[in-house]
């Protein structure tokens, strides 16, 4: 399991490099489901799932709740 600080740092870096993944996280933090995120970004749900899979794999975060908790911290810190 990856440490929270490491996951947070990796997520900050990932969001800085990928505007689409950053936007996906913003929409998810606003309570939107994957299908709604896909519609908002004019992309397929499969594309959104691919981005989410990449986020999970890169950061070592294992579930949506933890991802959103860490993403909320990143945005609160103003790093993203």
Short mmCIF file of N, CA and C in Angstrom, two decimals:
data_model
loop_
_atom_site.label_atom_id
_atom_site.label_comp_id
_atom_site.label_asym_id
_atom_site.label_seq_id
_atom_site.Cartn_x
_atom_site.Cartn_y
_atom_site.Cartn_z
N UNK A 1 0.84 -1.18 0.00
CA UNK A 1 0.00 0.00 0.00
C UNK A 1 0.89 1.24 0.00
N UNK A 2 0.50 2.20 -0.78
CA UNK A 2 1.26 3.45 -0.89
C UNK A 2 0.86 4.39 0.26
N UNK A 3 1.81 5.19 0.73
CA UNK A 3 1.50 6.13 1.81
C UNK A 3 0.60 7.25 1.28
N UNK A 4 -0.15 7.85 2.18
CA UNK A 4 -1.05 8.93 1.77
C UNK A 4 -0.28 10.12 1.22
N UNK A 5 0.84 10.47 1.83
CA UNK A 5 1.63 11.60 1.35
C UNK A 5 2.17 11.34 -0.05
N UNK A 6 2.63 10.11 -0.29
CA UNK A 6 3.14 9.76 -1.60
C UNK A 6 2.03 9.79 -2.63
N UNK A 7 0.86 9.22 -2.29
CA UNK A 7 -0.28 9.23 -3.21
C UNK A 7 -0.71 10.66 -3.51
N UNK A 8 -0.71 11.51 -2.50
CA UNK A 8 -1.10 12.91 -2.69
C UNK A 8 -0.12 13.61 -3.64
N UNK A 9 1.17 13.39 -3.43
CA UNK A 9 2.17 13.99 -4.32
C UNK A 9 2.03 13.51 -5.75
N UNK A 10 1.79 12.21 -5.91
CA UNK A 10 1.62 11.64 -7.25
C UNK A 10 0.37 12.21 -7.92
N UNK A 11 -0.70 12.37 -7.14
CA UNK A 11 -1.94 12.91 -7.69
C UNK A 11 -1.76 14.37 -8.10
N UNK A 12 -1.04 15.15 -7.29
CA UNK A 12 -0.76 16.54 -7.64
C UNK A 12 -0.02 16.62 -8.97
N UNK A 13 0.99 15.79 -9.11
CA UNK A 13 1.78 15.78 -10.35
C UNK A 13 0.94 15.34 -11.54
N UNK A 14 0.14 14.33 -11.35
CA UNK A 14 -0.71 13.82 -12.42
C UNK A 14 -1.71 14.87 -12.88
N UNK A 15 -2.32 15.59 -11.93
CA UNK A 15 -3.30 16.61 -12.30
C UNK A 15 -2.64 17.79 -13.01
N UNK A 16 -1.42 18.08 -12.64
CA UNK A 16 -0.70 19.18 -13.31
C UNK A 16 -0.38 18.82 -14.76
N UNK A 17 -0.13 17.54 -15.01
CA UNK A 17 0.24 17.10 -16.36
C UNK A 17 -0.95 16.80 -17.26
N UNK A 18 -2.11 16.50 -16.68
CA UNK A 18 -3.25 16.06 -17.47
C UNK A 18 -4.51 16.85 -17.14
N UNK A 19 -4.81 17.86 -17.95
CA UNK A 19 -6.03 18.65 -17.71
C UNK A 19 -7.31 17.81 -17.75
N UNK A 20 -7.35 16.78 -18.58
CA UNK A 20 -8.56 15.94 -18.66
C UNK A 20 -8.75 15.18 -17.35
N UNK A 21 -7.69 14.59 -16.83
CA UNK A 21 -7.80 13.85 -15.57
C UNK A 21 -8.12 14.79 -14.41
N UNK A 22 -7.57 15.98 -14.47
CA UNK A 22 -7.89 16.99 -13.44
C UNK A 22 -9.38 17.32 -13.49
N UNK A 23 -9.91 17.51 -14.69
CA UNK A 23 -11.34 17.84 -14.86
C UNK A 23 -12.23 16.69 -14.40
N UNK A 24 -11.82 15.46 -14.69
CA UNK A 24 -12.57 14.29 -14.23
C UNK A 24 -12.69 14.32 -12.71
N UNK A 25 -11.58 14.59 -12.04
CA UNK A 25 -11.59 14.62 -10.57
C UNK A 25 -12.46 15.76 -10.04
N UNK A 26 -12.40 16.91 -10.69
CA UNK A 26 -13.25 18.04 -10.28
C UNK A 26 -14.72 17.65 -10.38
N UNK A 27 -15.10 17.05 -11.48
CA UNK A 27 -16.50 16.66 -11.67
C UNK A 27 -16.91 15.59 -10.66
N UNK A 28 -16.02 14.65 -10.37
CA UNK A 28 -16.33 13.62 -9.38
C UNK A 28 -16.47 14.23 -7.98
N UNK A 29 -15.63 15.22 -7.68
CA UNK A 29 -15.74 15.90 -6.39
C UNK A 29 -17.06 16.66 -6.27
N UNK A 30 -17.63 17.04 -7.40
CA UNK A 30 -18.92 17.72 -7.42
C UNK A 30 -20.08 16.73 -7.33
N UNK A 31 -19.74 15.44 -7.21
CA UNK A 31 -20.76 14.41 -7.02
C UNK A 31 -21.23 13.72 -8.28
N UNK A 32 -20.62 14.03 -9.40
CA UNK A 32 -21.05 13.40 -10.64
C UNK A 32 -20.53 11.96 -10.74
N UNK A 33 -21.34 11.10 -11.30
CA UNK A 33 -20.98 9.71 -11.55
C UNK A 33 -20.20 9.62 -12.86
N UNK A 34 -19.61 8.47 -13.10
CA UNK A 34 -18.78 8.29 -14.31
C UNK A 34 -19.56 8.64 -15.59
N UNK A 35 -20.80 8.20 -15.66
CA UNK A 35 -21.62 8.45 -16.85
C UNK A 35 -21.84 9.95 -17.04
N UNK A 36 -22.08 10.66 -15.96
CA UNK A 36 -22.28 12.11 -16.02
C UNK A 36 -20.99 12.83 -16.38
N UNK A 37 -19.88 12.34 -15.85
CA UNK A 37 -18.57 12.92 -16.19
C UNK A 37 -18.31 12.75 -17.68
N UNK A 38 -18.58 11.57 -18.19
CA UNK A 38 -18.38 11.30 -19.62
C UNK A 38 -19.21 12.26 -20.47
N UNK A 39 -20.46 12.45 -20.10
CA UNK A 39 -21.33 13.35 -20.86
C UNK A 39 -20.83 14.79 -20.78
N UNK A 40 -20.40 15.22 -19.59
CA UNK A 40 -19.92 16.59 -19.42
C UNK A 40 -18.67 16.86 -20.24
N UNK A 41 -17.84 15.83 -20.42
CA UNK A 41 -16.59 15.99 -21.16
C UNK A 41 -16.72 15.57 -22.63
N UNK A 42 -17.93 15.17 -23.00
CA UNK A 42 -18.18 14.72 -24.37
C UNK A 42 -17.25 13.57 -24.76
N UNK A 43 -17.14 12.61 -23.83
CA UNK A 43 -16.31 11.43 -24.04
C UNK A 43 -17.12 10.21 -23.66
N UNK A 44 -16.65 9.04 -24.08
CA UNK A 44 -17.36 7.82 -23.71
C UNK A 44 -17.03 7.45 -22.26
N UNK A 45 -17.91 6.66 -21.67
CA UNK A 45 -17.65 6.21 -20.30
C UNK A 45 -16.40 5.35 -20.26
N UNK A 46 -16.11 4.66 -21.36
CA UNK A 46 -14.90 3.83 -21.43
C UNK A 46 -13.64 4.69 -21.36
N UNK A 47 -13.68 5.85 -21.97
CA UNK A 47 -12.54 6.76 -21.91
C UNK A 47 -12.35 7.28 -20.49
N UNK A 48 -13.45 7.63 -19.84
CA UNK A 48 -13.38 8.08 -18.45
C UNK A 48 -12.82 6.95 -17.59
N UNK A 49 -13.29 5.74 -17.80
CA UNK A 49 -12.78 4.59 -17.04
C UNK A 49 -11.29 4.38 -17.28
N UNK A 50 -10.84 4.57 -18.51
CA UNK A 50 -9.41 4.45 -18.82
C UNK A 50 -8.60 5.49 -18.05
N UNK A 51 -9.10 6.71 -17.99
CA UNK A 51 -8.42 7.77 -17.23
C UNK A 51 -8.40 7.43 -15.73
N UNK A 52 -9.52 6.97 -15.22
CA UNK A 52 -9.57 6.61 -13.80
C UNK A 52 -8.63 5.46 -13.48
N UNK A 53 -8.58 4.48 -14.36
CA UNK A 53 -7.67 3.35 -14.17
C UNK A 53 -6.23 3.83 -14.13
N UNK A 54 -5.90 4.76 -15.01
CA UNK A 54 -4.54 5.32 -15.04
C UNK A 54 -4.24 6.08 -13.75
N UNK A 55 -5.22 6.82 -13.26
CA UNK A 55 -5.05 7.56 -11.99
C UNK A 55 -4.79 6.58 -10.86
N UNK A 56 -5.62 5.53 -10.77
CA UNK A 56 -5.45 4.54 -9.71
C UNK A 56 -4.09 3.85 -9.81
N UNK A 57 -3.70 3.46 -11.02
CA UNK A 57 -2.44 2.76 -11.21
C UNK A 57 -1.24 3.65 -10.90
N UNK A 58 -1.30 4.90 -11.30
CA UNK A 58 -0.18 5.82 -11.09
C UNK A 58 -0.02 6.18 -9.62
N UNK A 59 -1.12 6.39 -8.92
CA UNK A 59 -1.05 6.86 -7.54
C UNK A 59 -1.01 5.74 -6.51
N UNK A 60 -1.46 4.56 -6.90
CA UNK A 60 -1.54 3.45 -5.95
C UNK A 60 -2.78 3.50 -5.08
N UNK A 61 -3.66 4.46 -5.35
CA UNK A 61 -4.92 4.57 -4.62
C UNK A 61 -5.83 3.44 -5.11
N UNK A 62 -6.54 2.82 -4.18
CA UNK A 62 -7.30 1.61 -4.51
C UNK A 62 -8.80 1.80 -4.70
N UNK A 63 -9.37 2.90 -4.17
CA UNK A 63 -10.83 3.03 -4.29
C UNK A 63 -11.24 4.49 -4.47
N UNK A 64 -12.47 4.66 -4.92
CA UNK A 64 -13.01 5.98 -5.25
C UNK A 64 -13.05 6.90 -4.03
N UNK A 65 -13.47 6.37 -2.89
CA UNK A 65 -13.59 7.21 -1.70
C UNK A 65 -12.23 7.80 -1.32
N UNK A 66 -11.19 6.98 -1.33
CA UNK A 66 -9.86 7.46 -0.99
C UNK A 66 -9.36 8.43 -2.05
N UNK A 67 -9.63 8.13 -3.32
CA UNK A 67 -9.22 9.03 -4.39
C UNK A 67 -9.83 10.41 -4.20
N UNK A 68 -11.11 10.45 -3.90
CA UNK A 68 -11.79 11.74 -3.75
C UNK A 68 -11.33 12.48 -2.49
N UNK A 69 -11.05 11.74 -1.43
CA UNK A 69 -10.55 12.35 -0.21
C UNK A 69 -9.19 13.02 -0.46
N UNK A 70 -8.31 12.30 -1.14
CA UNK A 70 -6.99 12.85 -1.43
C UNK A 70 -7.09 14.00 -2.43
N UNK A 71 -7.94 13.85 -3.45
CA UNK A 71 -8.11 14.93 -4.44
C UNK A 71 -8.64 16.19 -3.76
N UNK A 72 -9.56 16.02 -2.81
CA UNK A 72 -10.09 17.17 -2.08
C UNK A 72 -8.98 17.88 -1.32
N UNK A 73 -8.08 17.13 -0.71
CA UNK A 73 -6.94 17.72 -0.01
C UNK A 73 -6.02 18.47 -0.97
N UNK A 74 -5.79 17.87 -2.14
CA UNK A 74 -4.92 18.51 -3.13
C UNK A 74 -5.51 19.85 -3.56
N UNK A 75 -6.80 19.87 -3.85
CA UNK A 75 -7.44 21.13 -4.26
C UNK A 75 -7.47 22.14 -3.12
N UNK A 76 -7.70 21.66 -1.89
CA UNK A 76 -7.74 22.55 -0.73
C UNK A 76 -6.37 23.21 -0.49
N UNK A 77 -5.31 22.45 -0.79
CA UNK A 77 -3.96 22.97 -0.61
C UNK A 77 -3.56 23.93 -1.74
N UNK A 78 -4.40 23.98 -2.78
CA UNK A 78 -4.12 24.87 -3.90
C UNK A 78 -3.04 24.37 -4.84
N UNK A 79 -2.71 23.09 -4.74
CA UNK A 79 -1.64 22.55 -5.57
C UNK A 79 -2.11 22.21 -6.97
N UNK A 80 -3.39 22.02 -7.13
CA UNK A 80 -3.88 21.61 -8.44
C UNK A 80 -4.57 22.75 -9.16
#
